[in-house]
XYZ file of C-alpha atoms in Angstrom:
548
model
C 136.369 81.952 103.252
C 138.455 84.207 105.433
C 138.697 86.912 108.075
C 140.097 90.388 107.062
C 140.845 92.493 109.661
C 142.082 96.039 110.206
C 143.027 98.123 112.761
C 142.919 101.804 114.102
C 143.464 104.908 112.180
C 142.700 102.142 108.907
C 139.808 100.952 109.869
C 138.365 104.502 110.267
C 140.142 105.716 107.226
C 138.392 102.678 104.728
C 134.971 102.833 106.394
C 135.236 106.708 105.796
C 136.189 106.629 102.359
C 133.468 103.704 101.747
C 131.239 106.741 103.032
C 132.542 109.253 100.984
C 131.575 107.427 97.843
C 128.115 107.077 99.180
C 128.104 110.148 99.648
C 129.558 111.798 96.103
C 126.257 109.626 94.622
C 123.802 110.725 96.358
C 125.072 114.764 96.756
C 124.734 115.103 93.207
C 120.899 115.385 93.508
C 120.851 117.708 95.926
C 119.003 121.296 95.259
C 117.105 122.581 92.374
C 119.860 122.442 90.072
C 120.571 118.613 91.118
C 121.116 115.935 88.668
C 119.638 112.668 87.880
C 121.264 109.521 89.307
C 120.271 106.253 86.859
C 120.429 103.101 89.108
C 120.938 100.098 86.633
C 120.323 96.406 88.549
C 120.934 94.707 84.720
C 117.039 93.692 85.248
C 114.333 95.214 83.551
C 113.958 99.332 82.785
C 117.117 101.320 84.277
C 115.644 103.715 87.229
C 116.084 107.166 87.182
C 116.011 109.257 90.639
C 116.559 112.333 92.721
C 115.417 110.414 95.712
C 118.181 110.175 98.191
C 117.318 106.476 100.061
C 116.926 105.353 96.391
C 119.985 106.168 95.710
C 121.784 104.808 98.805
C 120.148 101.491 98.712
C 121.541 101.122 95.105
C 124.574 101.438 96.090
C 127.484 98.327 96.748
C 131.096 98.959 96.842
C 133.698 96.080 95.719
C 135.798 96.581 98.802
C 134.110 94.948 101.675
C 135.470 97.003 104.193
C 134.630 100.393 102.658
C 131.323 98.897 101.356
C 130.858 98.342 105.800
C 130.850 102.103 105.808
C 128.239 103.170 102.947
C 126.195 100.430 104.719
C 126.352 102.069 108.133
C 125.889 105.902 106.531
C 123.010 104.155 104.616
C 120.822 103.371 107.745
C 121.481 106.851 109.266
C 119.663 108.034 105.965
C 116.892 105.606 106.407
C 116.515 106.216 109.872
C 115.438 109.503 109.276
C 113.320 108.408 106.230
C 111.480 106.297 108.848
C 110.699 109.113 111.216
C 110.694 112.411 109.118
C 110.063 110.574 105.421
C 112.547 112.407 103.711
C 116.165 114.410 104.306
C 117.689 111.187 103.372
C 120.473 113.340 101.156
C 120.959 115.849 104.025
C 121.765 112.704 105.989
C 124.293 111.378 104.010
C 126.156 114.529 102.999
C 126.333 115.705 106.792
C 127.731 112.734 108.103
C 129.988 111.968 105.310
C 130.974 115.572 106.262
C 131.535 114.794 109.975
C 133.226 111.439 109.541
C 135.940 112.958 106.548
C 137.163 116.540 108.917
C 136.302 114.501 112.248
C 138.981 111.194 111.230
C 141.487 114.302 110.411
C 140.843 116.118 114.128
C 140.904 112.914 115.627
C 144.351 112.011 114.872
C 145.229 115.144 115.709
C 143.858 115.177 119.344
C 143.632 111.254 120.359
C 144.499 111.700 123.642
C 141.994 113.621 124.393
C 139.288 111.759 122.428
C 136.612 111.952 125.165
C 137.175 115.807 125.211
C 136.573 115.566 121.856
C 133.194 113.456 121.107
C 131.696 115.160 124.443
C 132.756 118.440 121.990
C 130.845 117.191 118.867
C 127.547 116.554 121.495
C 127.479 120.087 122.742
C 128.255 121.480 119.162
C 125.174 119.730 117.904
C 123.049 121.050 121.014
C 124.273 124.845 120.011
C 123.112 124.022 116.474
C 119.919 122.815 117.304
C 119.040 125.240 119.680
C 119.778 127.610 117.130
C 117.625 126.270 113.775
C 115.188 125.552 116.537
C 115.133 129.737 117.017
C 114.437 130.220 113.537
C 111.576 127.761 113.318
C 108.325 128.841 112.203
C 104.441 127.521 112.379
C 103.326 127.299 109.104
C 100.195 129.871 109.017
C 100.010 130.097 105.001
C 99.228 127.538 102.684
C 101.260 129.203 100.349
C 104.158 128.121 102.567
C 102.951 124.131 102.422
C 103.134 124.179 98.374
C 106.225 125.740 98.415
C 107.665 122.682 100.519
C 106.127 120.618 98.313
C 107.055 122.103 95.012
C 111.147 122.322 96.101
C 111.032 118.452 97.754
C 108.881 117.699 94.127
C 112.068 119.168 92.297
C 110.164 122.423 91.455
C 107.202 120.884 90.102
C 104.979 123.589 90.620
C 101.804 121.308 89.742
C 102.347 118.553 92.002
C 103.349 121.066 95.143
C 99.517 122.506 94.398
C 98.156 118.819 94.397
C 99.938 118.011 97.192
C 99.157 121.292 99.154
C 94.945 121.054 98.639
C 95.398 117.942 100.248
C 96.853 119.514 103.642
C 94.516 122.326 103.544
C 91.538 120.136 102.915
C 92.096 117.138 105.474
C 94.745 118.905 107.696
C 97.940 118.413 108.500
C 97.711 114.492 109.335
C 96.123 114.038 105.644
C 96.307 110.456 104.315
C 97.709 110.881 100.381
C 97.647 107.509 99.167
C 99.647 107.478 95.468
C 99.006 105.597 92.602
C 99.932 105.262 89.218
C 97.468 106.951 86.103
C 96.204 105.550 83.854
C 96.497 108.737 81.656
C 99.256 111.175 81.232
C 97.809 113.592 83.269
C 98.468 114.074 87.024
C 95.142 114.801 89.149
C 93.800 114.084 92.939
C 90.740 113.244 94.297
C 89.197 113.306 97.686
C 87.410 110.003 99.188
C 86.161 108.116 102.048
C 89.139 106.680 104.417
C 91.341 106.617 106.696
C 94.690 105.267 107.976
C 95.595 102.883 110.983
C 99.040 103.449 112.301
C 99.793 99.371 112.417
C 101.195 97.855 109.587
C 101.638 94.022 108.215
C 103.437 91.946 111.034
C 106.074 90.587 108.339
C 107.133 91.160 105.520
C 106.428 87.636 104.013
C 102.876 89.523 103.422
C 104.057 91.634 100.756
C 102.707 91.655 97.379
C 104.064 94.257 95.960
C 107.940 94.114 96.232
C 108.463 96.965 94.074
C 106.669 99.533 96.538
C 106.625 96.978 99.867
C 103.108 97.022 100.693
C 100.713 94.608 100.599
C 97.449 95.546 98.385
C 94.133 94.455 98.506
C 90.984 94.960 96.369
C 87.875 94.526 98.087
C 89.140 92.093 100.998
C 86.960 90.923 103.554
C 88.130 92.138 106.960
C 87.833 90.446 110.140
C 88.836 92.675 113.830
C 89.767 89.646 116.702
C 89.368 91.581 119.793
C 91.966 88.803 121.480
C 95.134 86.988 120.581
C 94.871 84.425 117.832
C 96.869 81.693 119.398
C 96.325 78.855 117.127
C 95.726 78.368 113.368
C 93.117 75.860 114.417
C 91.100 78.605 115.775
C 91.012 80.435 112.654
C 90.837 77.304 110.208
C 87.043 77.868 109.100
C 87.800 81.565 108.378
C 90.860 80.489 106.167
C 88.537 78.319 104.308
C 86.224 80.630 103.663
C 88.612 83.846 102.667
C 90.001 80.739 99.944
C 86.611 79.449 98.918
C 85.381 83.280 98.362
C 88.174 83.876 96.379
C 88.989 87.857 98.226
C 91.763 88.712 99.780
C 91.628 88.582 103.789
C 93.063 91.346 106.490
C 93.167 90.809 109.706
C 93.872 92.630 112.906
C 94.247 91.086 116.650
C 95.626 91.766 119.580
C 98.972 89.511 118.800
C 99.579 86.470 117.046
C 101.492 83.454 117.980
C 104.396 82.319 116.151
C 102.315 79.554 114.658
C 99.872 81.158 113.606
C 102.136 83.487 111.826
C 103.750 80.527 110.017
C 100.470 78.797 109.227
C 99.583 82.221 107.447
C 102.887 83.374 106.007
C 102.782 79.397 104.308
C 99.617 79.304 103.289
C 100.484 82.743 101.466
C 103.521 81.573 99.755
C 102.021 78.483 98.360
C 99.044 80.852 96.588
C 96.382 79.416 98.348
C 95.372 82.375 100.042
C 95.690 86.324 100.090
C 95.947 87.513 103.501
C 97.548 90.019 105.608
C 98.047 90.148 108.927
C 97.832 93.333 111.026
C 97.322 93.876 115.299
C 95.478 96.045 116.380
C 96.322 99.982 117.586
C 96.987 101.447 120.805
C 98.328 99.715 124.197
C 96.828 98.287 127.121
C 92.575 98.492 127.763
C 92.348 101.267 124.931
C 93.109 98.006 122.359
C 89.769 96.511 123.480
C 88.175 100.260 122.587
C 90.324 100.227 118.981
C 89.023 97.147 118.161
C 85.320 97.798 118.558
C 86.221 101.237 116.360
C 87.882 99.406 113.877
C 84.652 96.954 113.739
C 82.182 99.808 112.818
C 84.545 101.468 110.671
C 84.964 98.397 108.466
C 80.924 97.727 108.914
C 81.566 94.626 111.354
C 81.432 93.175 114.390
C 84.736 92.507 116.334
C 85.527 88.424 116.974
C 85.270 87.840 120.585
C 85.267 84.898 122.960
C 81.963 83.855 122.447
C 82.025 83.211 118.940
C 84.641 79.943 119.126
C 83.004 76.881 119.517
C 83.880 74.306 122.332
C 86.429 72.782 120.117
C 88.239 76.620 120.582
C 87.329 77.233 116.338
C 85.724 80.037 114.967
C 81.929 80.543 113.684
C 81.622 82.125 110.329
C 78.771 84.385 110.628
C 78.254 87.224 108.264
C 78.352 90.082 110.714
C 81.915 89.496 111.341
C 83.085 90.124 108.395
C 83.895 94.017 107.124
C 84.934 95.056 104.071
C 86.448 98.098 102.206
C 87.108 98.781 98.119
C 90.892 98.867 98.548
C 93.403 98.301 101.165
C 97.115 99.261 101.416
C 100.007 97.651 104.340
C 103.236 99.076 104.856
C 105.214 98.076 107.809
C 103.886 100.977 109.889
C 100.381 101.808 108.829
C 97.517 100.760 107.127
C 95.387 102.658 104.678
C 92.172 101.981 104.096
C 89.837 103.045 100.922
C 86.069 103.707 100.889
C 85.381 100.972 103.799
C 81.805 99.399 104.132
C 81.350 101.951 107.657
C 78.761 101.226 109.646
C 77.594 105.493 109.793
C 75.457 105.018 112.913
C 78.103 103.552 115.216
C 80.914 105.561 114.307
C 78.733 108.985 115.428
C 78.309 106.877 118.686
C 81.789 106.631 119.668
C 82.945 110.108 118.017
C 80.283 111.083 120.992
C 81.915 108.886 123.518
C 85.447 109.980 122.958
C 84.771 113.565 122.562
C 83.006 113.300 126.071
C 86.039 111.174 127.402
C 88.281 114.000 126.418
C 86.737 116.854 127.537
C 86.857 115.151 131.295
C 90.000 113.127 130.654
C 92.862 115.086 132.401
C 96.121 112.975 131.219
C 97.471 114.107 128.498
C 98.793 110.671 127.316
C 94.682 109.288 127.248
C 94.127 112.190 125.557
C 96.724 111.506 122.713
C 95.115 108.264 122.964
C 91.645 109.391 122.253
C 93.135 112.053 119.450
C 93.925 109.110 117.454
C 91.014 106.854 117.776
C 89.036 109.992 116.653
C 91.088 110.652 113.447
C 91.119 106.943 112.310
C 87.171 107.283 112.638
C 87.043 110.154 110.849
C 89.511 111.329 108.297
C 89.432 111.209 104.596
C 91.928 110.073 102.233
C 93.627 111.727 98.976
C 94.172 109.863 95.821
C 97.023 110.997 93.744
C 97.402 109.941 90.718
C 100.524 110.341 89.222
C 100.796 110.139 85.198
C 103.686 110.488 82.377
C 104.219 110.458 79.115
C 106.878 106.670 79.774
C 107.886 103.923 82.552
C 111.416 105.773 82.564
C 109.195 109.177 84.070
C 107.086 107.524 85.950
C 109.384 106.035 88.612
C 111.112 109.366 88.465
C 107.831 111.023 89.337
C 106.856 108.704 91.817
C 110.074 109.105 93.727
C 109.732 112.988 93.561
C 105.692 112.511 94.572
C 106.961 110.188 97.750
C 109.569 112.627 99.120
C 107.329 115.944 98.780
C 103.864 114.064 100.254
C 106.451 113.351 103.161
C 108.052 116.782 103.328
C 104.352 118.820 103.743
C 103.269 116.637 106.148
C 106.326 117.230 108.628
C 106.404 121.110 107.491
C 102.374 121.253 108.519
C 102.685 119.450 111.808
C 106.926 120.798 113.185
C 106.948 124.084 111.223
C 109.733 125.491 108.536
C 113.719 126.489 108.261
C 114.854 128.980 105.242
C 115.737 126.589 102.514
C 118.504 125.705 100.529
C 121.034 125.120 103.425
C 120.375 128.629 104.919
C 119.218 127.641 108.545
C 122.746 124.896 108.773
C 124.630 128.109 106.977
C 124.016 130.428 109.684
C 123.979 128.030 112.641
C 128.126 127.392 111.506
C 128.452 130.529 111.588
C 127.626 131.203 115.370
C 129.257 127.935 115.934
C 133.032 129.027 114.301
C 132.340 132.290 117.083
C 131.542 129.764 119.763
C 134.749 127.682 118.868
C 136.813 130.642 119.742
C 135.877 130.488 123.465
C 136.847 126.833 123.333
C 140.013 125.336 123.522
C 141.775 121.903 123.145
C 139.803 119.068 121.430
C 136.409 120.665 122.291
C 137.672 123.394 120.009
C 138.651 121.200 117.377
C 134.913 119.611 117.609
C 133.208 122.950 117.021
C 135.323 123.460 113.931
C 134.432 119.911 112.284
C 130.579 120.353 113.322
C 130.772 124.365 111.876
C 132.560 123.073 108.442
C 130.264 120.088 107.777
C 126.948 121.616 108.297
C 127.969 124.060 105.516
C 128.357 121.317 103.226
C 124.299 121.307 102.101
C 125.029 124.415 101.319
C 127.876 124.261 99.314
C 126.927 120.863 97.700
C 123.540 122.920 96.456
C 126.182 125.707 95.263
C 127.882 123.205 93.006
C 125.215 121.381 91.502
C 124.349 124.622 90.220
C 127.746 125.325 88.732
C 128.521 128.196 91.934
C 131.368 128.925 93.788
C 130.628 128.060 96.819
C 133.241 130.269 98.549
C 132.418 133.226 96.403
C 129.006 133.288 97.379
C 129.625 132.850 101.013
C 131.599 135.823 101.174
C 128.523 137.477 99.390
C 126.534 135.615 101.962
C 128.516 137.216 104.712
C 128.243 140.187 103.009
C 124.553 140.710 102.466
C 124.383 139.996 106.256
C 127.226 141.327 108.537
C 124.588 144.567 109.031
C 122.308 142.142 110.837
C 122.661 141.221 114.612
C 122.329 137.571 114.344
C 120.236 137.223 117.267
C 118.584 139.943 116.990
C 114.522 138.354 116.362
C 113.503 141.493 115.181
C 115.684 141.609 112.445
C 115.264 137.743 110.886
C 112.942 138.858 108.737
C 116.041 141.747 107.296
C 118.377 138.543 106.681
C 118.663 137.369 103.224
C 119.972 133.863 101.825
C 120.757 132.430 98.548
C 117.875 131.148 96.123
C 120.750 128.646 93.891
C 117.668 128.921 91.132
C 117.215 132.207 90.240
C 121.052 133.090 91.631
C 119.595 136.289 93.458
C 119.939 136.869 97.563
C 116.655 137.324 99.145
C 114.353 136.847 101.801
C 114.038 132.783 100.959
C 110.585 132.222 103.289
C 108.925 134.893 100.847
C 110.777 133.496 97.907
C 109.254 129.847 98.764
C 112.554 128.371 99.674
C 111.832 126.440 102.317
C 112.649 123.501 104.100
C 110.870 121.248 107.341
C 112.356 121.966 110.262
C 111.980 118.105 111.939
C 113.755 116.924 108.870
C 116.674 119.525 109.292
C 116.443 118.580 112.555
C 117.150 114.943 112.316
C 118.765 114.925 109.590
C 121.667 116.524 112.293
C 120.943 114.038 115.166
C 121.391 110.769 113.227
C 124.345 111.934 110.915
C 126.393 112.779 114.123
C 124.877 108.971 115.358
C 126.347 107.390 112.711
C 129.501 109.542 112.333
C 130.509 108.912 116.128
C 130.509 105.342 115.989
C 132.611 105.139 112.948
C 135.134 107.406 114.378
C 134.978 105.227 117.372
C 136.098 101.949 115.567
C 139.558 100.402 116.687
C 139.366 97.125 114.794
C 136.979 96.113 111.483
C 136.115 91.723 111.190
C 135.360 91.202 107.855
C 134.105 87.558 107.839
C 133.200 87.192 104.282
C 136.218 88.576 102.370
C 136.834 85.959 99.917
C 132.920 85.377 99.132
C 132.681 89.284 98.827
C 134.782 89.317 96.110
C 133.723 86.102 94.494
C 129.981 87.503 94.139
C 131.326 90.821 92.498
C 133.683 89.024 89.556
């Protein structure tokens, strides 16, 4: 094994171009005219996708160095999966956009390099200030299965699916997905609800397909402590493996050995568990727990219930139970759980008492949330097609739009289809002309690359992207940009039907927060690889090896 290293303007120019490949894959499924990528591991059924993350985390470049850079452009895009759940595509095609005209304005004005990366900050304020004055509150459902239809890759079907969901259980719905039976598609509406803590580690997945852990019919026990022993727990181990059902847990923490005891005894097949801790912070933990007890029909494990040897008594009381249960590393979705009715209307009472009294506002986010895990329901989709090949397809497509309406319900909605990004670089190449220097040179790489949604939508559906700007330009030049009264006048470009029109009426629309962050996080990620003086590659020789 040995070190490669590489300095400078080369460093920047490889991790770029290890970018730009990223990039090219994943820009070619981008809009309603985008195209299929098929991701082929040499194992099993290849995988076909429009889903941007998919797409990324496929992807592993021979040359180490340029692979470094689809790496670091890859966790921009699943940064903002994290937080917004989709604009994973956006992600990638911005930054590769800022990194490819920023490395060329860089060289250009190196001496003045702070100049210019304080330049890119305030270009990306001016931008967001601007998409943030063309937000808008959703106030038609109409609006939420149009967001879902275009993030669904016009499946008109599954944006009305998805969109009954919102309107019936609000904008925090619960959609949990699974796969049909059937060729059909349909939904249905259930008892449930979802707890914003997911599985402690990983090691308790059972699904490594999706990452989640699944349960049928587990019994559920609530600690309202820290497990800090696997002695203390032993009994309840025992019983979960003589029962033969899958155990979850929540607590307030659990020590490392504990973790280890479980994770092992996992591994080895001798039991199905998950472990979980509980929601919320500080003395409002105590208060989850005992909601968590009555919604799962239980009572929550306290002191009193270990023995003087410090071990648990098994009594049937504390042990809940629910038909189905879901983990991901953030949340926790429960189906139909055994609720004890009585209780829960008890401390609904309580917290809607607490918060009509309660006068800071970060209790009263507090109590919000303890009231919708006691009370929402969940949606069941079920997706169906006609093959396996279809299936994953759909089930991408299914993940991205459930993500999309629940970001458009709660942050509001751009003009789709690159529109908002379109005519924010357009205010920004007027702003550049006040600027000078390497701040001017900023504006001009942050008003060229946020056109580049826009034009990469053009192309997948065989446009020319400069022709229709100047259409674009056009259609518009009668409008005072910001003018309020006349956004409603302005009129973008619909790449399906190939007309200019009003895209909020024409259902071409996109979420706002995932615009939004989409921006933030490709500019993140595009900084600190034109930042880079010197790349240690540590693994050359192995690199290569393992791609013969």
């Amino acid at each position: 094994m040995s070190t490669k290293l590489v300095y400078g303007a080369d460093a920047r120019r490889e991790l770029v171009a290890g970018a730009k490949k990223m990039d090219k894959a994943v820009s070619v499924t981008m809009g309603p005219r985008g195209r299929l990528a098929v991701i082929d591991d040499g194992v099993g059924i290849p995988h076909l996708t429009k889903d941007g993350v998919t797409v990324a985390n496929a992807i592993k470049i021979d040359d180490p160095i340029q692979n470094s850079g689809a790496i670091i452009l890859r966790e921009a895009a699943r940064k903002t999966a994290a937080e917004a759940g989709d604009g994973t595509t956006t992600t990638c095609v911005l930054a590769s956009a800022i990194m490819s005209d920023g490395l060329k304005a860089l060289e250009l004005n190196d001496n003045h390099a702070r100049e210019f990366f304080e330049g890119l900050d305030e270009s990306l304020q001016d931008v967001l200030r601007d998409i943030e004055s063309r937000r808008l509150d959703v106030t038609d459902p109409e609006q939420i299965h149009h967001v879902a239809t275009i993030s669904a890759n016009g499946d008109s079907m599954l944006g009305s699916l998805l969109a009954s969901a919102i309107e019936k259980l609000g904008p925090r719905a619960t959609i949990l997905i699974e796969e049909a039976r059937v060729y059909e598609t349909t939904i249905e509406f259930v008892d449930g609800t979802e707890i914003d803590r997911g599985f402690v580690s990983p090691h308790f997945v059972n699904s490594k397909v999706s990452n989640k852990c699944r349960f049928e019919k587990p019994n559920i026990v609530v600690f309202n402590r820290r497990i800090t022993s696997l002695k203390e727990i032993l009994l309840l181990l025992e019983h979960a493996s003589r029962s033969n059902r899958p155990l979850l847990m929540f607590a307030e923490d659990y020590d490392s050995e504990v973790l280890k005891g479980l994770i092992l005894n996992k591994q080895r097949g001798n039991l199905q568990v998950c472990a979980c801790k509980l929601p919320e912070f500080g003395g409002m933990i105590h208060e989850s727990a005992h909601d968590l007890a009555a919604l799962f029909g239980c009572r929550p494990v306290s002191d009193a219930d270990f023995d003087e040897r410090g071990v648990i008594r098994i009594t049937e009381d504390l042990l809940g139970s629910a038909e189905a249960t879901e983990s991901t590393r953030e949340k926790t979705t429960v189906l139909r759980p055994d609720s004890d009715q009585d209780r829960i209307v008890d401390r609904l009472l309580d917290i809607d008492e607490e918060s009509s009294e309660c006068t800071n506002q970060d209790r009263v986010a507090q109590l919000e949330r303890r009231s919708r895990r006691l009370k929402s329901g969940i949606a069941i989709l079920r997706v169906g097609a006609a093959t396996e090949v279809e299936l994953q397809e759909k089930l991408d497509r299914v993940d991205d739009a459930t993500n999309a309406i629940r970001v458009a319900a709660l942050h509001g909605i751009l003009p789709g289809g690159g529109d908002a990004l379109l005519r924010a670089s357009l205010i920004l190449n007027d702003i550049s002309k006040t600027k000078s220097g390497a701040k001017k040179a900023a504006y001009e790489v942050i008003s060229t690359a946020i056109q580049r949604p826009f034009r990469a939508i053009l192309e997948n559906a065989r446009y020319n992207g400069d022709v229709v700007l100047k259409q674009f330009i056009n259609h518009n030049s009668h409008l005072t940009t910001s003018d309020d009264a006349n956004r409603e006048k302005e009129r973008g470009f619909n790449a399906l039907s190939g007309q200019f029109v009003n895209l909020i009426d024409d259902g071409v629309i996109d979420p706002y927060y995932v615009t939004k962050l989409a921006l933030i996080n490709a500019l993140s990620v595009a900084k600190k690889i034109l930042e880079v003086g010197c790349i240690i590659n540590s693994g050359y020789n192995n690199f290569e090896e393992e791609n013969v």
